Amino acid sequence: MFKILAVVVASISIGASAVPALSQGNDPYIFDLDSPQLDVRASLGDNTDNEFLKYGYPGPVSDFLLRSRYATSFNRALRNPNWVAEHLTLANLNGTADRSNADFKEDKDIPVMFRAHLKDYYRSGFDRGHMCPAADAKKDDQAMKETFLLTNMTPQVGVGFNRNYWAYLEAFVRDLTKSFDDVYCISGPLYLPVQEDGKWYVKYQVIGNPPNVAVPTHFFKVVLVKQGSDFSLGAFALPNKAIDNSTPLTDFDVPVETVEKAAGLVFFDKLERTSVTPLCSKTKCSFK
């Protein structure tokens, strides 16, 4: 049996202030699972052939989109990606495509009523934050342009986060290709509860007129690296707010299971996790 720590949301100190973040909580508890990776892949299949769904299956629908340099699952209700997955190597990071030739665009693969729209971000106070960074897609102009689709975007605080700390984390992931053969990265938003008056609430802003796109409270990156036959895995969860550049990256290092529980996702479930070492034990988790 594997022991997995059940995680809750609490506050950790970041610089001089405390912000909601993923942590172990004050009184964590342990429960037993037959496997560290629960089987949550059961599909609907043909089970819509019944009297209850005689005239149609209402959803939810998570649009799966495969691009040149990433794959993503899009959440129609929140108008944000559920996750964006990448595979990085020294070779596939090479290229000469220039982001100045790319424009932000709505994704026509998503029905109009469920899309994020360019006007939603207009004067919202938030950046259109890449989940797959443009710098990861220099392969060619098409790959670069695909990173500017709004299905790869989510509202991020600009100064101090998207343009700074989050960008440094993106560069850290790219730099891992200098030490490892393969780097797999899955990024996405989180919507975490905050405690007020002894009760927990999930609160997030919605931008657009009318309100259309949810503003995540946090973001995650789950990173798997491979060198030969050895794998290492790590996860980082950051609040969607300005973060002081001097804050150690290890302040945001959390168990992968913590992100899985918060996001309702399972990462790299084809690997036996007990044979995978922690990422930050194999490389220095810091910005140069």
Coordinates of C-alpha atoms in Angstrom, one line a residue:
M1 CA 0.0 0.0 0.0
F2 CA 1.2 3.5 -0.7
K3 CA 0.8 6.3 1.8
I4 CA -0.4 9.5 0.2
L5 CA -0.7 12.7 2.0
A6 CA -4.1 14.3 1.7
V7 CA -3.5 18.0 1.1
V8 CA -5.5 21.0 1.9
V9 CA -5.1 24.7 1.2
A10 CA -3.4 26.8 3.7
S11 CA -1.2 29.9 3.9
I12 CA 2.5 30.0 3.5
S13 CA 4.8 32.9 3.8
I14 CA 6.0 34.5 0.6
G15 CA 8.4 37.4 1.2
A16 CA 6.8 39.6 3.8
S17 CA 3.2 38.5 3.2
A18 CA 1.1 35.4 3.5
V19 CA -0.9 34.4 0.4
P20 CA -3.1 31.4 -0.2
A21 CA -1.1 28.6 -1.7
L22 CA -0.9 24.8 -1.7
S23 CA 0.7 23.3 1.4
Q24 CA 0.3 20.3 3.7
G25 CA -1.9 22.1 6.1
N26 CA -1.6 22.2 9.9
D27 CA -3.2 18.8 10.6
P28 CA -2.5 16.6 7.5
Y29 CA -3.9 13.1 7.5
I30 CA -2.8 10.0 5.8
F31 CA -4.9 7.5 3.9
D32 CA -4.1 4.3 2.0
L33 CA -4.4 3.7 -1.7
D34 CA -3.8 0.6 -3.7
S35 CA -1.9 2.7 -6.2
P36 CA -0.4 6.3 -6.1
Q37 CA -2.2 7.0 -9.4
L38 CA -6.0 6.4 -9.2
D39 CA -7.7 5.2 -12.3
V40 CA -9.7 8.2 -13.4
R41 CA -9.6 7.6 -17.1
A42 CA -12.9 5.8 -17.4
S43 CA -14.6 7.2 -20.5
L44 CA -18.2 7.7 -21.2
G45 CA -18.0 5.3 -24.1
D46 CA -21.4 4.3 -25.5
N47 CA -23.2 4.7 -22.3
T48 CA -25.4 7.5 -23.6
D49 CA -27.8 4.9 -25.1
N50 CA -30.3 5.0 -22.3
E51 CA -33.7 6.5 -21.5
F52 CA -32.2 9.4 -19.6
L53 CA -30.1 10.7 -22.4
K54 CA -32.5 9.8 -25.2
Y55 CA -32.3 13.2 -26.8
G56 CA -28.7 14.1 -26.1
Y57 CA -25.7 14.2 -23.7
P58 CA -25.3 17.7 -22.2
G59 CA -21.6 17.5 -21.3
P60 CA -19.4 18.7 -19.9
V61 CA -17.1 18.8 -23.0
S62 CA -13.4 19.4 -22.7
D63 CA -12.1 20.2 -26.1
F64 CA -8.8 18.4 -26.9
L65 CA -6.6 20.3 -29.2
L66 CA -3.3 19.1 -30.7
R67 CA -0.9 21.7 -32.0
S68 CA 2.6 21.7 -33.4
R69 CA 4.3 22.2 -30.1
Y70 CA 1.7 21.4 -27.5
A71 CA -1.5 19.6 -26.7
T72 CA -4.3 21.1 -24.6
S73 CA -7.6 20.5 -23.0
F74 CA -9.9 23.5 -23.0
N75 CA -12.6 24.2 -20.4
R76 CA -15.7 25.7 -22.0
A77 CA -17.2 26.9 -18.7
L78 CA -14.1 28.8 -17.5
R79 CA -12.8 29.7 -21.0
N80 CA -9.4 28.6 -19.9
P81 CA -7.3 25.6 -20.6
N82 CA -7.5 22.7 -18.1
W83 CA -3.9 21.9 -18.9
V84 CA -1.3 22.4 -21.7
A85 CA 1.3 19.7 -22.3
E86 CA 4.7 20.1 -23.9
H87 CA 7.7 17.9 -24.8
L88 CA 11.0 19.8 -24.8
T89 CA 14.4 18.8 -26.1
L90 CA 17.5 20.8 -27.0
A91 CA 16.8 20.0 -30.7
N92 CA 13.1 21.0 -30.8
L93 CA 13.7 24.3 -29.0
N94 CA 15.9 25.4 -31.9
G95 CA 14.4 27.7 -34.5
T96 CA 14.2 31.2 -35.8
A97 CA 10.5 32.0 -35.6
D98 CA 9.9 35.5 -34.2
R99 CA 7.0 36.3 -31.8
S100 CA 6.7 39.7 -33.3
N101 CA 5.2 38.1 -36.4
A102 CA 2.4 36.5 -34.3
D103 CA -0.9 38.0 -33.1
F104 CA -3.2 37.0 -30.3
K105 CA -6.2 35.3 -31.9
E106 CA -9.4 33.6 -30.9
D107 CA -9.5 29.9 -31.5
K108 CA -12.0 29.0 -34.1
D109 CA -11.9 25.3 -33.1
I110 CA -14.0 26.3 -30.1
P111 CA -17.7 27.2 -30.7
V112 CA -18.3 31.0 -30.5
M113 CA -20.5 30.8 -27.4
F114 CA -17.7 29.0 -25.4
R115 CA -14.7 30.9 -26.6
A116 CA -12.5 33.3 -24.9
H117 CA -12.7 36.5 -26.9
L118 CA -10.0 39.2 -27.5
K119 CA -12.4 41.8 -26.2
D120 CA -12.6 39.9 -22.8
Y121 CA -9.0 40.9 -22.1
Y122 CA -9.3 44.5 -23.3
R123 CA -8.6 46.9 -20.4
S124 CA -9.1 44.0 -18.0
G125 CA -5.8 44.7 -16.1
F126 CA -4.6 41.2 -16.9
D127 CA -2.0 39.8 -19.4
R128 CA -2.9 37.1 -21.8
G129 CA -0.6 34.6 -20.2
H130 CA 0.9 31.8 -22.2
M131 CA 0.7 28.2 -20.9
C132 CA 3.0 27.0 -23.7
P133 CA 5.5 29.8 -23.9
A134 CA 6.2 31.4 -27.3
A135 CA 9.9 30.8 -26.6
D136 CA 9.2 27.1 -26.7
A137 CA 7.9 27.3 -30.2
K138 CA 10.6 28.8 -32.4
K139 CA 10.4 25.8 -34.7
D140 CA 8.6 27.7 -37.4
D141 CA 6.0 30.5 -37.8
Q142 CA 3.0 28.2 -37.6
A143 CA 4.2 26.7 -34.3
M144 CA 4.8 30.2 -33.0
K145 CA 1.4 31.5 -34.1
E146 CA -0.4 28.6 -32.4
T147 CA 1.0 29.6 -29.0
F148 CA -0.9 32.9 -29.4
L149 CA -4.3 31.3 -29.7
L150 CA -6.5 32.2 -26.7
T151 CA -7.0 28.5 -25.9
N152 CA -3.3 28.6 -24.8
M153 CA -3.9 31.7 -22.7
T154 CA -5.3 32.5 -19.3
P155 CA -5.5 35.9 -17.4
Q156 CA -2.3 36.5 -15.4
V157 CA -1.1 39.4 -13.4
G158 CA 1.4 41.2 -15.6
V159 CA 4.2 43.0 -13.7
G160 CA 5.8 40.7 -11.1
F161 CA 4.2 37.6 -12.5
N162 CA 3.7 36.9 -16.2
R163 CA 6.4 39.3 -17.2
N164 CA 8.8 38.3 -14.4
Y165 CA 8.5 35.3 -12.0
W166 CA 6.4 33.1 -14.3
A167 CA 8.7 33.9 -17.2
Y168 CA 11.7 32.9 -15.1
L169 CA 10.0 29.6 -14.3
E170 CA 9.4 29.0 -18.0
A171 CA 13.1 29.6 -18.7
F172 CA 14.1 27.2 -15.9
V173 CA 12.0 24.5 -17.6
R174 CA 13.7 25.2 -20.9
D175 CA 17.1 25.1 -19.3
L176 CA 16.5 21.6 -18.0
T177 CA 17.0 20.4 -21.6
K178 CA 20.7 21.2 -21.1
S179 CA 20.9 18.5 -18.4
F180 CA 18.3 16.0 -19.4
D181 CA 17.4 14.2 -22.7
D182 CA 13.7 14.9 -22.5
V183 CA 11.6 17.4 -20.5
Y184 CA 7.8 17.0 -20.3
C185 CA 5.9 19.9 -18.8
I186 CA 2.2 20.3 -18.1
S187 CA 1.0 23.8 -17.1
G188 CA -2.4 25.0 -16.1
P189 CA -4.6 27.1 -13.8
L190 CA -5.9 26.4 -10.3
Y191 CA -8.9 27.9 -8.5
L192 CA -8.2 27.5 -4.8
P193 CA -10.3 28.3 -1.8
V194 CA -9.5 31.0 0.8
Q195 CA -10.6 31.0 4.4
E196 CA -12.8 33.9 5.6
D197 CA -14.6 33.9 9.0
G198 CA -13.7 30.3 9.6
K199 CA -15.2 29.2 6.3
W200 CA -13.7 28.3 3.0
Y201 CA -14.7 29.9 -0.2
V202 CA -13.6 29.7 -3.9
K203 CA -13.5 33.2 -5.2
Y204 CA -12.1 34.4 -8.5
Q205 CA -12.6 37.3 -10.8
V206 CA -14.3 37.0 -14.2
I207 CA -13.3 39.3 -17.0
G208 CA -15.1 40.4 -20.1
N209 CA -18.3 42.3 -20.8
P210 CA -20.4 40.4 -20.2
P211 CA -18.3 38.4 -17.8
N212 CA -16.8 35.5 -19.7
V213 CA -13.2 34.4 -18.7
A214 CA -12.3 33.2 -15.2
V215 CA -9.2 34.6 -13.6
P216 CA -7.3 31.7 -11.9
T217 CA -6.1 32.2 -8.3
H218 CA -3.0 30.1 -8.9
F219 CA -1.0 28.3 -11.7
F220 CA 0.9 25.0 -11.7
K221 CA 3.7 23.4 -13.7
V222 CA 4.3 19.7 -13.4
V223 CA 7.7 18.7 -14.8
L224 CA 9.0 15.3 -15.7
V225 CA 12.6 14.8 -16.9
K226 CA 14.2 11.8 -18.4
Q227 CA 17.9 10.9 -18.6
G228 CA 18.6 7.5 -20.1
S229 CA 16.2 5.3 -18.3
D230 CA 15.9 7.5 -15.2
F231 CA 13.0 9.8 -14.5
S232 CA 12.5 12.7 -12.1
L233 CA 9.3 14.5 -11.3
G234 CA 8.5 17.8 -9.7
A235 CA 5.6 20.2 -9.3
F236 CA 5.3 24.0 -8.6
A237 CA 2.2 25.9 -7.6
L238 CA 2.3 29.7 -7.7
P239 CA -0.2 32.4 -6.8
N240 CA -1.5 34.6 -9.6
K241 CA 0.1 37.8 -8.1
A242 CA 3.3 39.7 -8.2
I243 CA 6.1 37.7 -6.6
D244 CA 9.4 39.2 -5.5
N245 CA 12.2 38.1 -7.7
S246 CA 14.3 37.1 -4.7
T247 CA 11.7 34.5 -3.6
P248 CA 13.2 31.0 -3.9
L249 CA 11.6 28.7 -6.4
T250 CA 11.6 26.0 -3.8
D251 CA 9.0 28.0 -1.9
F252 CA 6.5 26.8 -4.5
D253 CA 7.7 23.2 -4.8
V254 CA 4.8 21.0 -3.8
P255 CA 4.0 17.2 -4.0
V256 CA 2.6 16.3 -7.4
E257 CA -0.4 14.7 -5.6
T258 CA -1.2 18.1 -4.2
V259 CA -1.7 19.6 -7.6
E260 CA -3.6 16.5 -8.8
K261 CA -6.0 16.8 -5.9
A262 CA -6.6 20.5 -6.4
A263 CA -6.9 20.3 -10.2
G264 CA -8.7 17.0 -10.5
L265 CA -6.0 15.7 -12.8
V266 CA -3.6 12.8 -12.9
F267 CA -0.1 13.4 -14.3
F268 CA 2.1 10.9 -16.1
D269 CA 0.1 7.9 -15.0
K270 CA 1.9 5.5 -17.3
L271 CA 4.9 5.7 -15.0
E272 CA 5.3 3.9 -11.7
R273 CA 5.7 6.8 -9.4
T274 CA 7.6 5.0 -6.7
S275 CA 10.5 4.6 -9.2
V276 CA 10.7 8.3 -10.0
T277 CA 13.0 10.6 -8.0
P278 CA 12.1 14.2 -6.9
L279 CA 13.2 16.7 -9.5
C280 CA 14.8 19.1 -7.0
S281 CA 17.0 16.2 -5.8
K282 CA 18.4 15.8 -9.3
T283 CA 18.9 19.4 -10.2
K284 CA 19.0 22.8 -8.4
C285 CA 15.6 24.3 -8.5
S286 CA 16.5 27.9 -8.7
F287 CA 16.8 30.8 -11.2
K288 CA 20.2 31.6 -12.4

